[in-house]
PDB file of C-alpha atoms in Angstrom:
ATOM      1  CA  UNK A   1     112.415  89.004  79.842  1.00 98.00           C
ATOM      2  CA  UNK A   2     110.531  92.274  79.923  1.00 98.00           C
ATOM      3  CA  UNK A   3     112.681  95.396  80.066  1.00 98.00           C
ATOM      4  CA  UNK A   4     111.358  98.672  81.546  1.00 97.00           C
ATOM      5  CA  UNK A   5     112.745 101.972  82.694  1.00 95.00           C
ATOM      6  CA  UNK A   6     112.314 102.211  86.462  1.00 89.00           C
ATOM      7  CA  UNK A   7     111.342 105.884  86.170  1.00 90.00           C
ATOM      8  CA  UNK A   8     107.862 104.959  84.969  1.00 89.00           C
ATOM      9  CA  UNK A   9     106.318 102.884  87.759  1.00 89.00           C
ATOM     10  CA  UNK A  10     102.983 102.566  86.003  1.00 93.00           C
ATOM     11  CA  UNK A  11     104.698 100.483  83.313  1.00 95.00           C
ATOM     12  CA  UNK A  12     105.505  97.842  85.925  1.00 95.00           C
ATOM     13  CA  UNK A  13     101.818  97.763  86.899  1.00 95.00           C
ATOM     14  CA  UNK A  14     100.855  97.387  83.246  1.00 96.00           C
ATOM     15  CA  UNK A  15     103.200  94.466  82.470  1.00 97.00           C
ATOM     16  CA  UNK A  16     102.878  92.569  85.769  1.00 97.00           C
ATOM     17  CA  UNK A  17      99.919  90.351  84.774  1.00 97.00           C
ATOM     18  CA  UNK A  18     101.537  89.495  81.419  1.00 98.00           C
ATOM     19  CA  UNK A  19     104.834  88.705  83.138  1.00 98.00           C
ATOM     20  CA  UNK A  20     103.044  86.331  85.521  1.00 97.00           C
ATOM     21  CA  UNK A  21     101.134  84.399  82.840  1.00 97.00           C
ATOM     22  CA  UNK A  22     104.185  84.083  80.569  1.00 97.00           C
ATOM     23  CA  UNK A  23     106.661  83.323  83.359  1.00 97.00           C
ATOM     24  CA  UNK A  24     108.725  86.349  82.336  1.00 97.00           C
ATOM     25  CA  UNK A  25     111.177  88.234  84.475  1.00 97.00           C
ATOM     26  CA  UNK A  26     110.911  92.027  84.606  1.00 97.00           C
ATOM     27  CA  UNK A  27     114.171  93.976  84.576  1.00 97.00           C
ATOM     28  CA  UNK A  28     114.550  97.708  85.079  1.00 97.00           C
ATOM     29  CA  UNK A  29     117.175  99.180  82.778  1.00 97.00           C
ATOM     30  CA  UNK A  30     118.538 102.623  82.096  1.00 96.00           C
ATOM     31  CA  UNK A  31     121.745 104.048  80.675  1.00 96.00           C
ATOM     32  CA  UNK A  32     123.517 103.479  84.007  1.00 96.00           C
ATOM     33  CA  UNK A  33     122.558  99.806  84.432  1.00 96.00           C
ATOM     34  CA  UNK A  34     122.358  98.509  80.871  1.00 97.00           C
ATOM     35  CA  UNK A  35     125.917  97.145  80.845  1.00 97.00           C
ATOM     36  CA  UNK A  36     125.153  94.870  83.803  1.00 97.00           C
ATOM     37  CA  UNK A  37     121.832  93.807  82.304  1.00 97.00           C
ATOM     38  CA  UNK A  38     123.404  93.102  78.933  1.00 96.00           C
ATOM     39  CA  UNK A  39     126.080  90.971  80.626  1.00 96.00           C
ATOM     40  CA  UNK A  40     123.405  89.088  82.553  1.00 97.00           C
ATOM     41  CA  UNK A  41     121.306  88.478  79.430  1.00 97.00           C
ATOM     42  CA  UNK A  42     124.403  87.186  77.604  1.00 95.00           C
ATOM     43  CA  UNK A  43     124.885  84.647  80.382  1.00 96.00           C
ATOM     44  CA  UNK A  44     121.300  83.334  80.268  1.00 96.00           C
ATOM     45  CA  UNK A  45     120.738  83.465  76.486  1.00 92.00           C
ATOM     46  CA  UNK A  46     117.123  84.703  76.638  1.00 96.00           C
ATOM     47  CA  UNK A  47     114.390  83.122  74.532  1.00 94.00           C
ATOM     48  CA  UNK A  48     112.735  86.502  73.978  1.00 96.00           C
ATOM     49  CA  UNK A  49     112.953  90.091  75.126  1.00 98.00           C
ATOM     50  CA  UNK A  50     110.177  92.647  75.224  1.00 98.00           C
ATOM     51  CA  UNK A  51     111.093  96.299  75.705  1.00 98.00           C
ATOM     52  CA  UNK A  52     108.059  98.081  77.111  1.00 98.00           C
ATOM     53  CA  UNK A  53     107.494 101.829  77.158  1.00 96.00           C
ATOM     54  CA  UNK A  54     110.050 104.595  77.041  1.00 96.00           C
ATOM     55  CA  UNK A  55     113.643 103.487  77.658  1.00 96.00           C
ATOM     56  CA  UNK A  56     116.980 105.229  77.177  1.00 96.00           C
ATOM     57  CA  UNK A  57     118.500 105.049  73.694  1.00 96.00           C
ATOM     58  CA  UNK A  58     121.476 103.197  75.213  1.00 97.00           C
ATOM     59  CA  UNK A  59     119.114 100.451  76.400  1.00 97.00           C
ATOM     60  CA  UNK A  60     117.576 100.006  72.954  1.00 97.00           C
ATOM     61  CA  UNK A  61     120.975 100.016  71.275  1.00 97.00           C
ATOM     62  CA  UNK A  62     122.480  97.500  73.703  1.00 97.00           C
ATOM     63  CA  UNK A  63     119.550  95.101  73.389  1.00 97.00           C
ATOM     64  CA  UNK A  64     119.096  95.412  69.614  1.00 97.00           C
ATOM     65  CA  UNK A  65     121.215  92.285  68.977  1.00 95.00           C
ATOM     66  CA  UNK A  66     118.648  90.226  70.906  1.00 96.00           C
ATOM     67  CA  UNK A  67     116.004  91.263  68.351  1.00 97.00           C
ATOM     68  CA  UNK A  68     113.557  92.484  71.016  1.00 98.00           C
ATOM     69  CA  UNK A  69     109.887  93.121  70.512  1.00 98.00           C
ATOM     70  CA  UNK A  70     109.181  96.752  71.374  1.00 98.00           C
ATOM     71  CA  UNK A  71     105.931  98.169  72.686  1.00 98.00           C
ATOM     72  CA  UNK A  72     106.138 101.952  72.729  1.00 97.00           C
ATOM     73  CA  UNK A  73     103.457 103.892  70.909  1.00 95.00           C
ATOM     74  CA  UNK A  74     105.028 107.360  70.984  1.00 92.00           C
ATOM     75  CA  UNK A  75     105.259 107.220  74.776  1.00 90.00           C
ATOM     76  CA  UNK A  76     101.466 106.966  75.159  1.00 95.00           C
ATOM     77  CA  UNK A  77     100.975 104.940  78.328  1.00 95.00           C
ATOM     78  CA  UNK A  78      97.343 104.160  77.459  1.00 96.00           C
ATOM     79  CA  UNK A  79      98.180 102.864  73.971  1.00 97.00           C
ATOM     80  CA  UNK A  80     101.111 100.851  75.352  1.00 97.00           C
ATOM     81  CA  UNK A  81      98.852  99.435  78.043  1.00 97.00           C
ATOM     82  CA  UNK A  82      96.259  98.282  75.519  1.00 98.00           C
ATOM     83  CA  UNK A  83      99.005  96.529  73.523  1.00 98.00           C
ATOM     84  CA  UNK A  84     100.190  94.548  76.555  1.00 98.00           C
ATOM     85  CA  UNK A  85      96.563  93.729  77.459  1.00 98.00           C
ATOM     86  CA  UNK A  86      96.081  92.299  73.944  1.00 98.00           C
ATOM     87  CA  UNK A  87      99.201  90.151  74.405  1.00 98.00           C
ATOM     88  CA  UNK A  88      97.869  88.989  77.791  1.00 98.00           C
ATOM     89  CA  UNK A  89      94.516  88.057  76.267  1.00 97.00           C
ATOM     90  CA  UNK A  90      96.245  86.010  73.534  1.00 97.00           C
ATOM     91  CA  UNK A  91      97.954  83.941  76.235  1.00 96.00           C
ATOM     92  CA  UNK A  92      95.334  83.794  78.981  1.00 95.00           C
ATOM     93  CA  UNK A  93      92.002  85.108  77.662  1.00 91.00           C
ATOM     94  CA  UNK A  94      89.361  86.126  80.114  1.00 92.00           C
ATOM     95  CA  UNK A  95      86.346  88.379  80.439  1.00 96.00           C
ATOM     96  CA  UNK A  96      87.365  90.319  83.546  1.00 96.00           C
ATOM     97  CA  UNK A  97      89.934  93.119  83.827  1.00 97.00           C
ATOM     98  CA  UNK A  98      91.276  95.430  86.491  1.00 96.00           C
ATOM     99  CA  UNK A  99      90.593  99.121  85.868  1.00 96.00           C
ATOM    100  CA  UNK A 100      93.015 101.580  87.443  1.00 94.00           C
ATOM    101  CA  UNK A 101      95.305 104.465  86.562  1.00 92.00           C
ATOM    102  CA  UNK A 102      98.619 102.785  87.385  1.00 88.00           C
ATOM    103  CA  UNK A 103      99.181 104.634  90.649  1.00 87.00           C
ATOM    104  CA  UNK A 104      98.146 101.814  92.982  1.00 82.00           C
ATOM    105  CA  UNK A 105      99.808  98.532  93.841  1.00 84.00           C
ATOM    106  CA  UNK A 106      97.591  95.802  95.145  1.00 86.00           C
ATOM    107  CA  UNK A 107      97.933  92.045  95.391  1.00 89.00           C
ATOM    108  CA  UNK A 108      95.270  91.414  92.734  1.00 88.00           C
ATOM    109  CA  UNK A 109      97.130  93.562  90.206  1.00 89.00           C
ATOM    110  CA  UNK A 110     100.284  91.508  90.631  1.00 89.00           C
ATOM    111  CA  UNK A 111      98.537  88.114  90.605  1.00 92.00           C
ATOM    112  CA  UNK A 112      98.230  87.716  86.848  1.00 93.00           C
ATOM    113  CA  UNK A 113      94.631  86.551  87.205  1.00 95.00           C
ATOM    114  CA  UNK A 114      93.422  89.361  84.948  1.00 96.00           C
ATOM    115  CA  UNK A 115      95.071  92.133  82.962  1.00 97.00           C
ATOM    116  CA  UNK A 116      95.187  95.766  84.024  1.00 97.00           C
ATOM    117  CA  UNK A 117      93.549  98.413  81.837  1.00 97.00           C
ATOM    118  CA  UNK A 118      94.480 102.011  82.544  1.00 96.00           C
ATOM    119  CA  UNK A 119      91.771 104.634  82.709  1.00 95.00           C
ATOM    120  CA  UNK A 120      92.179 108.336  83.316  1.00 90.00           C
ATOM    121  CA  UNK A 121      91.260 110.049  86.544  1.00 86.00           C
ATOM    122  CA  UNK A 122      88.515 112.064  84.865  1.00 86.00           C
ATOM    123  CA  UNK A 123      88.163 110.396  81.496  1.00 90.00           C
ATOM    124  CA  UNK A 124      88.463 107.210  79.516  1.00 93.00           C
ATOM    125  CA  UNK A 125      90.918 107.646  76.632  1.00 94.00           C
ATOM    126  CA  UNK A 126      89.613 106.833  73.145  1.00 94.00           C
ATOM    127  CA  UNK A 127      91.887 103.819  72.609  1.00 95.00           C
ATOM    128  CA  UNK A 128      90.686 102.331  75.907  1.00 96.00           C
ATOM    129  CA  UNK A 129      87.037 102.828  74.938  1.00 95.00           C
ATOM    130  CA  UNK A 130      87.616 101.225  71.544  1.00 96.00           C
ATOM    131  CA  UNK A 131      89.432  98.238  73.033  1.00 96.00           C
ATOM    132  CA  UNK A 132      86.709  97.566  75.599  1.00 96.00           C
ATOM    133  CA  UNK A 133      83.990  97.866  72.914  1.00 94.00           C
ATOM    134  CA  UNK A 134      85.776  95.473  70.548  1.00 95.00           C
ATOM    135  CA  UNK A 135      86.887  92.940  73.166  1.00 95.00           C
ATOM    136  CA  UNK A 136      85.146  90.189  75.110  1.00 94.00           C
ATOM    137  CA  UNK A 137      85.591  92.091  78.381  1.00 96.00           C
ATOM    138  CA  UNK A 138      82.418  91.878  80.445  1.00 96.00           C
ATOM    139  CA  UNK A 139      83.541  92.858  83.953  1.00 96.00           C
ATOM    140  CA  UNK A 140      85.880  95.519  85.308  1.00 95.00           C
ATOM    141  CA  UNK A 141      87.170  95.656  88.860  1.00 94.00           C
ATOM    142  CA  UNK A 142      88.047  99.230  89.781  1.00 93.00           C
ATOM    143  CA  UNK A 143      91.040  99.825  92.018  1.00 91.00           C
ATOM    144  CA  UNK A 144      91.291 103.461  93.031  1.00 86.00           C
ATOM    145  CA  UNK A 145      88.238 105.020  94.629  1.00 82.00           C
ATOM    146  CA  UNK A 146      88.783 108.427  93.025  1.00 86.00           C
ATOM    147  CA  UNK A 147      88.333 106.828  89.587  1.00 90.00           C
ATOM    148  CA  UNK A 148      84.636 106.106  90.162  1.00 90.00           C
ATOM    149  CA  UNK A 149      83.467 108.715  87.646  1.00 91.00           C
ATOM    150  CA  UNK A 150      85.562 107.123  84.872  1.00 92.00           C
ATOM    151  CA  UNK A 151      84.332 103.665  85.873  1.00 90.00           C
ATOM    152  CA  UNK A 152      80.730 104.920  85.846  1.00 91.00           C
ATOM    153  CA  UNK A 153      81.255 106.140  82.277  1.00 92.00           C
ATOM    154  CA  UNK A 154      82.573 102.699  81.324  1.00 93.00           C
ATOM    155  CA  UNK A 155      79.559 100.973  82.854  1.00 92.00           C
ATOM    156  CA  UNK A 156      77.005 103.320  81.301  1.00 93.00           C
ATOM    157  CA  UNK A 157      78.559 103.950  77.895  1.00 92.00           C
ATOM    158  CA  UNK A 158      80.400 100.702  77.208  1.00 93.00           C
ATOM    159  CA  UNK A 159      77.996  98.302  78.881  1.00 91.00           C
ATOM    160  CA  UNK A 160      80.287  96.236  81.075  1.00 94.00           C
ATOM    161  CA  UNK A 161      79.704  95.546  84.754  1.00 94.00           C
ATOM    162  CA  UNK A 162      82.034  97.441  87.062  1.00 93.00           C
ATOM    163  CA  UNK A 163      82.787  96.507  90.643  1.00 91.00           C
ATOM    164  CA  UNK A 164      84.531  99.005  92.886  1.00 88.00           C
ATOM    165  CA  UNK A 165      87.064  97.700  95.364  1.00 83.00           C
ATOM    166  CA  UNK A 166      87.000 100.007  98.376  1.00 72.00           C
ATOM    167  CA  UNK A 167      89.908 100.146 100.765  1.00 62.00           C
ATOM    168  CA  UNK A 168      91.197 102.400 103.463  1.00 55.00           C
ATOM    169  CA  UNK A 169      94.809 103.444 103.508  1.00 54.00           C
ATOM    170  CA  UNK A 170      96.845 103.804 106.655  1.00 53.00           C
ATOM    171  CA  UNK A 171      95.948 106.964 108.481  1.00 53.00           C
ATOM    172  CA  UNK A 172      98.364 109.841 108.426  1.00 57.00           C
ATOM    173  CA  UNK A 173     100.573 109.681 111.495  1.00 57.00           C
ATOM    174  CA  UNK A 174      99.768 112.442 113.989  1.00 59.00           C
ATOM    175  CA  UNK A 175     102.806 111.983 116.182  1.00 56.00           C
ATOM    176  CA  UNK A 176     105.538 109.506 116.969  1.00 56.00           C
TER     177      UNK A 176
END
């Protein structure tokens, strides 16, 4: 089981590929729902629990007896994302990743075929650059057209191929 706080939607995007390849369930927990989740986990006797990102203190305290693994590098969503990508690569490997900022949901992101690496809208954080340089990643698929400048930096400075997935959203309704 992977436990997240539902307030941070980008965390769900980050863990989705790992959840798919490990057959894990993702549960959203906060101080209001942790009692129900704790009761549920007691009934299923989980093999392992991963707490990902920022969660309420009550969630951590309630789940401590399950000896969970915790990924939360001082609330840094980019550092947390790289940690879950490393875990994904240990299980599934691969040379292709999805590049996005965590604001988009698309079928490919949720498929588990490749991990999701977060990039900034106008920059590529240092820990992301270092991971890409040190990894076997050779191809990035960009989801989010406004992130092209960051993806261009990745292609030019880090030397991986980047493909941009273009899409058109539903038009803004003009009337009924």
